[in-house]
């Protein structure tokens, strides 16, 4: 897994500058082109149990603070094109957007990239993301690694 740079043609550039930015990519072996919709589905609609557990814990902890615990990732798509989906969730503490970018399919390989940008709206946003940031990187890397496993299971 590579720490990636943002591609010049990426829609996520429309959401910069940001207070936080990371981007991770993985080249996967595939039988056919993975579309942004398929990438999104494999990544965010089929979480491993341990990630679902972390999300339930997060929701239980932040609900008393008035933060959004009901929105679904699939309900928050902002933009898309042939190579990418951008989704995000603005909230009172911070706004974040995620790019799911699919590279060109060639020689049964394709680069998949997840880029996250975060803008803090207040001190609570900074504090919240300070705690979440550690888990964020682990989760994104795990999601990208799980995609290759899902493709082999087909």
mmCIF file with all atom_site columns, C-alpha atoms in Angstrom:
data_model
loop_
_atom_site.group_PDB
_atom_site.id
_atom_site.type_symbol
_atom_site.label_atom_id
_atom_site.label_alt_id
_atom_site.label_comp_id
_atom_site.label_asym_id
_atom_site.label_entity_id
_atom_site.label_seq_id
_atom_site.pdbx_PDB_ins_code
_atom_site.Cartn_x
_atom_site.Cartn_y
_atom_site.Cartn_z
_atom_site.occupancy
_atom_site.B_iso_or_equiv
_atom_site.pdbx_formal_charge
_atom_site.auth_seq_id
_atom_site.auth_comp_id
_atom_site.auth_asym_id
_atom_site.auth_atom_id
_atom_site.pdbx_PDB_model_num
ATOM 1   C CA . UNK A 1 1   ? 0.000   0.000   0.000   1.00 0.00 ? 1   UNK A CA 1
ATOM 2   C CA . UNK A 1 2   ? 1.340   3.371   -0.963  1.00 0.00 ? 2   UNK A CA 1
ATOM 3   C CA . UNK A 1 3   ? 0.861   6.776   0.573   1.00 0.00 ? 3   UNK A CA 1
ATOM 4   C CA . UNK A 1 4   ? -0.465  8.423   -2.553  1.00 0.00 ? 4   UNK A CA 1
ATOM 5   C CA . UNK A 1 5   ? -0.410  11.836  -4.071  1.00 0.00 ? 5   UNK A CA 1
ATOM 6   C CA . UNK A 1 6   ? -3.573  13.457  -5.329  1.00 0.00 ? 6   UNK A CA 1
ATOM 7   C CA . UNK A 1 7   ? -4.051  13.118  -9.064  1.00 0.00 ? 7   UNK A CA 1
ATOM 8   C CA . UNK A 1 8   ? -4.256  16.399  -10.992 1.00 0.00 ? 8   UNK A CA 1
ATOM 9   C CA . UNK A 1 9   ? -7.626  15.481  -12.503 1.00 0.00 ? 9   UNK A CA 1
ATOM 10  C CA . UNK A 1 10  ? -9.171  14.478  -9.163  1.00 0.00 ? 10  UNK A CA 1
ATOM 11  C CA . UNK A 1 11  ? -12.429 16.124  -8.119  1.00 0.00 ? 11  UNK A CA 1
ATOM 12  C CA . UNK A 1 12  ? -11.108 16.270  -4.539  1.00 0.00 ? 12  UNK A CA 1
ATOM 13  C CA . UNK A 1 13  ? -8.989  19.246  -5.577  1.00 0.00 ? 13  UNK A CA 1
ATOM 14  C CA . UNK A 1 14  ? -12.257 21.248  -5.469  1.00 0.00 ? 14  UNK A CA 1
ATOM 15  C CA . UNK A 1 15  ? -12.349 20.705  -1.679  1.00 0.00 ? 15  UNK A CA 1
ATOM 16  C CA . UNK A 1 16  ? -8.909  22.112  -0.959  1.00 0.00 ? 16  UNK A CA 1
ATOM 17  C CA . UNK A 1 17  ? -7.371  23.750  0.969   1.00 0.00 ? 17  UNK A CA 1
ATOM 18  C CA . UNK A 1 18  ? -8.008  21.661  4.064   1.00 0.00 ? 18  UNK A CA 1
ATOM 19  C CA . UNK A 1 19  ? -6.764  21.391  7.632   1.00 0.00 ? 19  UNK A CA 1
ATOM 20  C CA . UNK A 1 20  ? -5.987  17.695  7.134   1.00 0.00 ? 20  UNK A CA 1
ATOM 21  C CA . UNK A 1 21  ? -5.337  15.626  4.038   1.00 0.00 ? 21  UNK A CA 1
ATOM 22  C CA . UNK A 1 22  ? -4.264  12.052  3.457   1.00 0.00 ? 22  UNK A CA 1
ATOM 23  C CA . UNK A 1 23  ? -4.325  9.778   0.460   1.00 0.00 ? 23  UNK A CA 1
ATOM 24  C CA . UNK A 1 24  ? -3.712  6.043   0.218   1.00 0.00 ? 24  UNK A CA 1
ATOM 25  C CA . UNK A 1 25  ? -3.602  3.889   -2.889  1.00 0.00 ? 25  UNK A CA 1
ATOM 26  C CA . UNK A 1 26  ? -3.272  0.241   -3.744  1.00 0.00 ? 26  UNK A CA 1
ATOM 27  C CA . UNK A 1 27  ? -2.759  -1.467  -7.065  1.00 0.00 ? 27  UNK A CA 1
ATOM 28  C CA . UNK A 1 28  ? -5.066  -4.472  -7.237  1.00 0.00 ? 28  UNK A CA 1
ATOM 29  C CA . UNK A 1 29  ? -5.145  -7.432  -9.588  1.00 0.00 ? 29  UNK A CA 1
ATOM 30  C CA . UNK A 1 30  ? -8.544  -7.503  -11.288 1.00 0.00 ? 30  UNK A CA 1
ATOM 31  C CA . UNK A 1 31  ? -10.330 -9.394  -14.037 1.00 0.00 ? 31  UNK A CA 1
ATOM 32  C CA . UNK A 1 32  ? -12.214 -6.324  -15.244 1.00 0.00 ? 32  UNK A CA 1
ATOM 33  C CA . UNK A 1 33  ? -12.385 -2.578  -14.696 1.00 0.00 ? 33  UNK A CA 1
ATOM 34  C CA . UNK A 1 34  ? -13.589 -1.481  -11.261 1.00 0.00 ? 34  UNK A CA 1
ATOM 35  C CA . UNK A 1 35  ? -15.919 1.507   -11.512 1.00 0.00 ? 35  UNK A CA 1
ATOM 36  C CA . UNK A 1 36  ? -16.154 4.170   -8.809  1.00 0.00 ? 36  UNK A CA 1
ATOM 37  C CA . UNK A 1 37  ? -19.609 2.829   -7.864  1.00 0.00 ? 37  UNK A CA 1
ATOM 38  C CA . UNK A 1 38  ? -18.237 -0.705  -7.440  1.00 0.00 ? 38  UNK A CA 1
ATOM 39  C CA . UNK A 1 39  ? -15.231 0.630   -5.491  1.00 0.00 ? 39  UNK A CA 1
ATOM 40  C CA . UNK A 1 40  ? -17.576 2.552   -3.176  1.00 0.00 ? 40  UNK A CA 1
ATOM 41  C CA . UNK A 1 41  ? -19.798 -0.505  -2.677  1.00 0.00 ? 41  UNK A CA 1
ATOM 42  C CA . UNK A 1 42  ? -16.888 -2.855  -1.925  1.00 0.00 ? 42  UNK A CA 1
ATOM 43  C CA . UNK A 1 43  ? -15.398 -0.358  0.494   1.00 0.00 ? 43  UNK A CA 1
ATOM 44  C CA . UNK A 1 44  ? -18.195 1.354   2.395   1.00 0.00 ? 44  UNK A CA 1
ATOM 45  C CA . UNK A 1 45  ? -21.223 -0.912  2.079   1.00 0.00 ? 45  UNK A CA 1
ATOM 46  C CA . UNK A 1 46  ? -19.476 -4.108  3.190   1.00 0.00 ? 46  UNK A CA 1
ATOM 47  C CA . UNK A 1 47  ? -17.506 -3.214  6.339   1.00 0.00 ? 47  UNK A CA 1
ATOM 48  C CA . UNK A 1 48  ? -15.652 -5.885  8.287   1.00 0.00 ? 48  UNK A CA 1
ATOM 49  C CA . UNK A 1 49  ? -17.243 -6.567  11.707  1.00 0.00 ? 49  UNK A CA 1
ATOM 50  C CA . UNK A 1 50  ? -14.491 -4.797  13.652  1.00 0.00 ? 50  UNK A CA 1
ATOM 51  C CA . UNK A 1 51  ? -15.057 -1.550  11.721  1.00 0.00 ? 51  UNK A CA 1
ATOM 52  C CA . UNK A 1 52  ? -18.818 -1.784  12.292  1.00 0.00 ? 52  UNK A CA 1
ATOM 53  C CA . UNK A 1 53  ? -18.034 -2.180  15.996  1.00 0.00 ? 53  UNK A CA 1
ATOM 54  C CA . UNK A 1 54  ? -15.841 0.934   15.998  1.00 0.00 ? 54  UNK A CA 1
ATOM 55  C CA . UNK A 1 55  ? -18.557 2.929   14.214  1.00 0.00 ? 55  UNK A CA 1
ATOM 56  C CA . UNK A 1 56  ? -21.165 1.833   16.781  1.00 0.00 ? 56  UNK A CA 1
ATOM 57  C CA . UNK A 1 57  ? -18.804 2.852   19.601  1.00 0.00 ? 57  UNK A CA 1
ATOM 58  C CA . UNK A 1 58  ? -18.157 6.207   17.901  1.00 0.00 ? 58  UNK A CA 1
ATOM 59  C CA . UNK A 1 59  ? -21.870 6.838   17.496  1.00 0.00 ? 59  UNK A CA 1
ATOM 60  C CA . UNK A 1 60  ? -22.582 6.017   21.137  1.00 0.00 ? 60  UNK A CA 1
ATOM 61  C CA . UNK A 1 61  ? -19.827 8.390   22.302  1.00 0.00 ? 61  UNK A CA 1
ATOM 62  C CA . UNK A 1 62  ? -20.675 11.364  20.075  1.00 0.00 ? 62  UNK A CA 1
ATOM 63  C CA . UNK A 1 63  ? -24.478 11.226  20.135  1.00 0.00 ? 63  UNK A CA 1
ATOM 64  C CA . UNK A 1 64  ? -24.658 13.121  23.468  1.00 0.00 ? 64  UNK A CA 1
ATOM 65  C CA . UNK A 1 65  ? -22.519 15.863  21.858  1.00 0.00 ? 65  UNK A CA 1
ATOM 66  C CA . UNK A 1 66  ? -25.156 16.383  19.165  1.00 0.00 ? 66  UNK A CA 1
ATOM 67  C CA . UNK A 1 67  ? -23.030 15.049  16.311  1.00 0.00 ? 67  UNK A CA 1
ATOM 68  C CA . UNK A 1 68  ? -24.605 13.255  13.349  1.00 0.00 ? 68  UNK A CA 1
ATOM 69  C CA . UNK A 1 69  ? -24.948 9.514   13.970  1.00 0.00 ? 69  UNK A CA 1
ATOM 70  C CA . UNK A 1 70  ? -27.692 8.695   11.460  1.00 0.00 ? 70  UNK A CA 1
ATOM 71  C CA . UNK A 1 71  ? -26.227 9.614   8.064   1.00 0.00 ? 71  UNK A CA 1
ATOM 72  C CA . UNK A 1 72  ? -25.111 6.815   5.792   1.00 0.00 ? 72  UNK A CA 1
ATOM 73  C CA . UNK A 1 73  ? -22.099 7.125   3.504   1.00 0.00 ? 73  UNK A CA 1
ATOM 74  C CA . UNK A 1 74  ? -24.203 6.163   0.491   1.00 0.00 ? 74  UNK A CA 1
ATOM 75  C CA . UNK A 1 75  ? -26.551 9.102   1.195   1.00 0.00 ? 75  UNK A CA 1
ATOM 76  C CA . UNK A 1 76  ? -23.746 11.650  1.098   1.00 0.00 ? 76  UNK A CA 1
ATOM 77  C CA . UNK A 1 77  ? -22.385 11.477  -2.473  1.00 0.00 ? 77  UNK A CA 1
ATOM 78  C CA . UNK A 1 78  ? -21.541 15.028  -3.621  1.00 0.00 ? 78  UNK A CA 1
ATOM 79  C CA . UNK A 1 79  ? -19.973 14.553  -7.051  1.00 0.00 ? 79  UNK A CA 1
ATOM 80  C CA . UNK A 1 80  ? -18.937 11.829  -9.422  1.00 0.00 ? 80  UNK A CA 1
ATOM 81  C CA . UNK A 1 81  ? -17.416 11.269  -12.819 1.00 0.00 ? 81  UNK A CA 1
ATOM 82  C CA . UNK A 1 82  ? -16.129 8.246   -14.760 1.00 0.00 ? 82  UNK A CA 1
ATOM 83  C CA . UNK A 1 83  ? -13.093 7.816   -12.460 1.00 0.00 ? 83  UNK A CA 1
ATOM 84  C CA . UNK A 1 84  ? -14.204 9.079   -9.076  1.00 0.00 ? 84  UNK A CA 1
ATOM 85  C CA . UNK A 1 85  ? -16.877 9.521   -6.443  1.00 0.00 ? 85  UNK A CA 1
ATOM 86  C CA . UNK A 1 86  ? -16.713 12.269  -3.822  1.00 0.00 ? 86  UNK A CA 1
ATOM 87  C CA . UNK A 1 87  ? -18.800 11.912  -0.701  1.00 0.00 ? 87  UNK A CA 1
ATOM 88  C CA . UNK A 1 88  ? -18.808 13.931  2.449   1.00 0.00 ? 88  UNK A CA 1
ATOM 89  C CA . UNK A 1 89  ? -20.540 14.874  5.614   1.00 0.00 ? 89  UNK A CA 1
ATOM 90  C CA . UNK A 1 90  ? -20.539 18.444  6.802   1.00 0.00 ? 90  UNK A CA 1
ATOM 91  C CA . UNK A 1 91  ? -21.298 18.745  10.498  1.00 0.00 ? 91  UNK A CA 1
ATOM 92  C CA . UNK A 1 92  ? -21.094 21.505  13.072  1.00 0.00 ? 92  UNK A CA 1
ATOM 93  C CA . UNK A 1 93  ? -17.665 20.365  14.316  1.00 0.00 ? 93  UNK A CA 1
ATOM 94  C CA . UNK A 1 94  ? -15.956 19.578  11.001  1.00 0.00 ? 94  UNK A CA 1
ATOM 95  C CA . UNK A 1 95  ? -16.526 18.957  7.305   1.00 0.00 ? 95  UNK A CA 1
ATOM 96  C CA . UNK A 1 96  ? -14.910 16.017  5.594   1.00 0.00 ? 96  UNK A CA 1
ATOM 97  C CA . UNK A 1 97  ? -14.897 14.741  2.046   1.00 0.00 ? 97  UNK A CA 1
ATOM 98  C CA . UNK A 1 98  ? -13.580 11.483  0.684   1.00 0.00 ? 98  UNK A CA 1
ATOM 99  C CA . UNK A 1 99  ? -12.484 10.740  -2.864  1.00 0.00 ? 99  UNK A CA 1
ATOM 100 C CA . UNK A 1 100 ? -12.736 7.213   -4.220  1.00 0.00 ? 100 UNK A CA 1
ATOM 101 C CA . UNK A 1 101 ? -10.582 7.396   -7.361  1.00 0.00 ? 101 UNK A CA 1
ATOM 102 C CA . UNK A 1 102 ? -10.131 4.522   -9.832  1.00 0.00 ? 102 UNK A CA 1
ATOM 103 C CA . UNK A 1 103 ? -7.117  4.479   -12.107 1.00 0.00 ? 103 UNK A CA 1
ATOM 104 C CA . UNK A 1 104 ? -6.915  3.085   -15.611 1.00 0.00 ? 104 UNK A CA 1
ATOM 105 C CA . UNK A 1 105 ? -7.472  -0.661  -15.996 1.00 0.00 ? 105 UNK A CA 1
ATOM 106 C CA . UNK A 1 106 ? -4.518  -2.279  -17.784 1.00 0.00 ? 106 UNK A CA 1
ATOM 107 C CA . UNK A 1 107 ? -2.756  -5.650  -17.729 1.00 0.00 ? 107 UNK A CA 1
ATOM 108 C CA . UNK A 1 108 ? -5.324  -6.958  -15.206 1.00 0.00 ? 108 UNK A CA 1
ATOM 109 C CA . UNK A 1 109 ? -4.304  -4.271  -12.699 1.00 0.00 ? 109 UNK A CA 1
ATOM 110 C CA . UNK A 1 110 ? -5.888  -1.086  -11.466 1.00 0.00 ? 110 UNK A CA 1
ATOM 111 C CA . UNK A 1 111 ? -4.905  1.577   -8.961  1.00 0.00 ? 111 UNK A CA 1
ATOM 112 C CA . UNK A 1 112 ? -7.530  2.425   -6.357  1.00 0.00 ? 112 UNK A CA 1
ATOM 113 C CA . UNK A 1 113 ? -7.061  5.523   -4.232  1.00 0.00 ? 113 UNK A CA 1
ATOM 114 C CA . UNK A 1 114 ? -8.891  6.910   -1.184  1.00 0.00 ? 114 UNK A CA 1
ATOM 115 C CA . UNK A 1 115 ? -8.209  10.549  -0.306  1.00 0.00 ? 115 UNK A CA 1
ATOM 116 C CA . UNK A 1 116 ? -9.653  12.287  2.740   1.00 0.00 ? 116 UNK A CA 1
ATOM 117 C CA . UNK A 1 117 ? -9.810  16.036  3.343   1.00 0.00 ? 117 UNK A CA 1
ATOM 118 C CA . UNK A 1 118 ? -11.000 17.566  6.611   1.00 0.00 ? 118 UNK A CA 1
ATOM 119 C CA . UNK A 1 119 ? -11.807 21.173  7.514   1.00 0.00 ? 119 UNK A CA 1
ATOM 120 C CA . UNK A 1 120 ? -12.273 21.979  11.194  1.00 0.00 ? 120 UNK A CA 1
ATOM 121 C CA . UNK A 1 121 ? -15.179 24.243  12.112  1.00 0.00 ? 121 UNK A CA 1
ATOM 122 C CA . UNK A 1 122 ? -14.318 24.649  15.794  1.00 0.00 ? 122 UNK A CA 1
ATOM 123 C CA . UNK A 1 123 ? -12.215 23.324  18.674  1.00 0.00 ? 123 UNK A CA 1
ATOM 124 C CA . UNK A 1 124 ? -14.498 20.302  19.102  1.00 0.00 ? 124 UNK A CA 1
ATOM 125 C CA . UNK A 1 125 ? -13.704 19.347  15.490  1.00 0.00 ? 125 UNK A CA 1
ATOM 126 C CA . UNK A 1 126 ? -9.963  19.506  16.170  1.00 0.00 ? 126 UNK A CA 1
ATOM 127 C CA . UNK A 1 127 ? -10.314 17.461  19.356  1.00 0.00 ? 127 UNK A CA 1
ATOM 128 C CA . UNK A 1 128 ? -12.631 14.917  17.719  1.00 0.00 ? 128 UNK A CA 1
ATOM 129 C CA . UNK A 1 129 ? -10.319 14.391  14.765  1.00 0.00 ? 129 UNK A CA 1
ATOM 130 C CA . UNK A 1 130 ? -7.255  14.198  17.017  1.00 0.00 ? 130 UNK A CA 1
ATOM 131 C CA . UNK A 1 131 ? -8.834  11.064  18.539  1.00 0.00 ? 131 UNK A CA 1
ATOM 132 C CA . UNK A 1 132 ? -10.240 9.691   15.263  1.00 0.00 ? 132 UNK A CA 1
ATOM 133 C CA . UNK A 1 133 ? -7.092  10.285  13.199  1.00 0.00 ? 133 UNK A CA 1
ATOM 134 C CA . UNK A 1 134 ? -5.260  7.250   14.601  1.00 0.00 ? 134 UNK A CA 1
ATOM 135 C CA . UNK A 1 135 ? -8.123  4.907   13.714  1.00 0.00 ? 135 UNK A CA 1
ATOM 136 C CA . UNK A 1 136 ? -8.743  6.599   10.358  1.00 0.00 ? 136 UNK A CA 1
ATOM 137 C CA . UNK A 1 137 ? -5.418  5.534   8.815   1.00 0.00 ? 137 UNK A CA 1
ATOM 138 C CA . UNK A 1 138 ? -5.765  1.957   10.082  1.00 0.00 ? 138 UNK A CA 1
ATOM 139 C CA . UNK A 1 139 ? -9.306  1.703   8.725   1.00 0.00 ? 139 UNK A CA 1
ATOM 140 C CA . UNK A 1 140 ? -8.494  3.115   5.270   1.00 0.00 ? 140 UNK A CA 1
ATOM 141 C CA . UNK A 1 141 ? -5.504  0.793   4.840   1.00 0.00 ? 141 UNK A CA 1
ATOM 142 C CA . UNK A 1 142 ? -7.604  -2.172  5.956   1.00 0.00 ? 142 UNK A CA 1
ATOM 143 C CA . UNK A 1 143 ? -10.425 -1.273  3.543   1.00 0.00 ? 143 UNK A CA 1
ATOM 144 C CA . UNK A 1 144 ? -8.016  -1.108  0.605   1.00 0.00 ? 144 UNK A CA 1
ATOM 145 C CA . UNK A 1 145 ? -6.410  -4.417  1.577   1.00 0.00 ? 145 UNK A CA 1
ATOM 146 C CA . UNK A 1 146 ? -9.842  -6.061  1.932   1.00 0.00 ? 146 UNK A CA 1
ATOM 147 C CA . UNK A 1 147 ? -10.739 -5.131  -1.640  1.00 0.00 ? 147 UNK A CA 1
ATOM 148 C CA . UNK A 1 148 ? -8.048  -7.401  -3.029  1.00 0.00 ? 148 UNK A CA 1
ATOM 149 C CA . UNK A 1 149 ? -9.292  -10.231 -0.787  1.00 0.00 ? 149 UNK A CA 1
ATOM 150 C CA . UNK A 1 150 ? -12.883 -9.695  -1.976  1.00 0.00 ? 150 UNK A CA 1
ATOM 151 C CA . UNK A 1 151 ? -11.746 -9.828  -5.588  1.00 0.00 ? 151 UNK A CA 1
ATOM 152 C CA . UNK A 1 152 ? -9.974  -13.161 -5.008  1.00 0.00 ? 152 UNK A CA 1
ATOM 153 C CA . UNK A 1 153 ? -13.068 -14.614 -3.340  1.00 0.00 ? 153 UNK A CA 1
ATOM 154 C CA . UNK A 1 154 ? -15.182 -14.022 -6.464  1.00 0.00 ? 154 UNK A CA 1
#
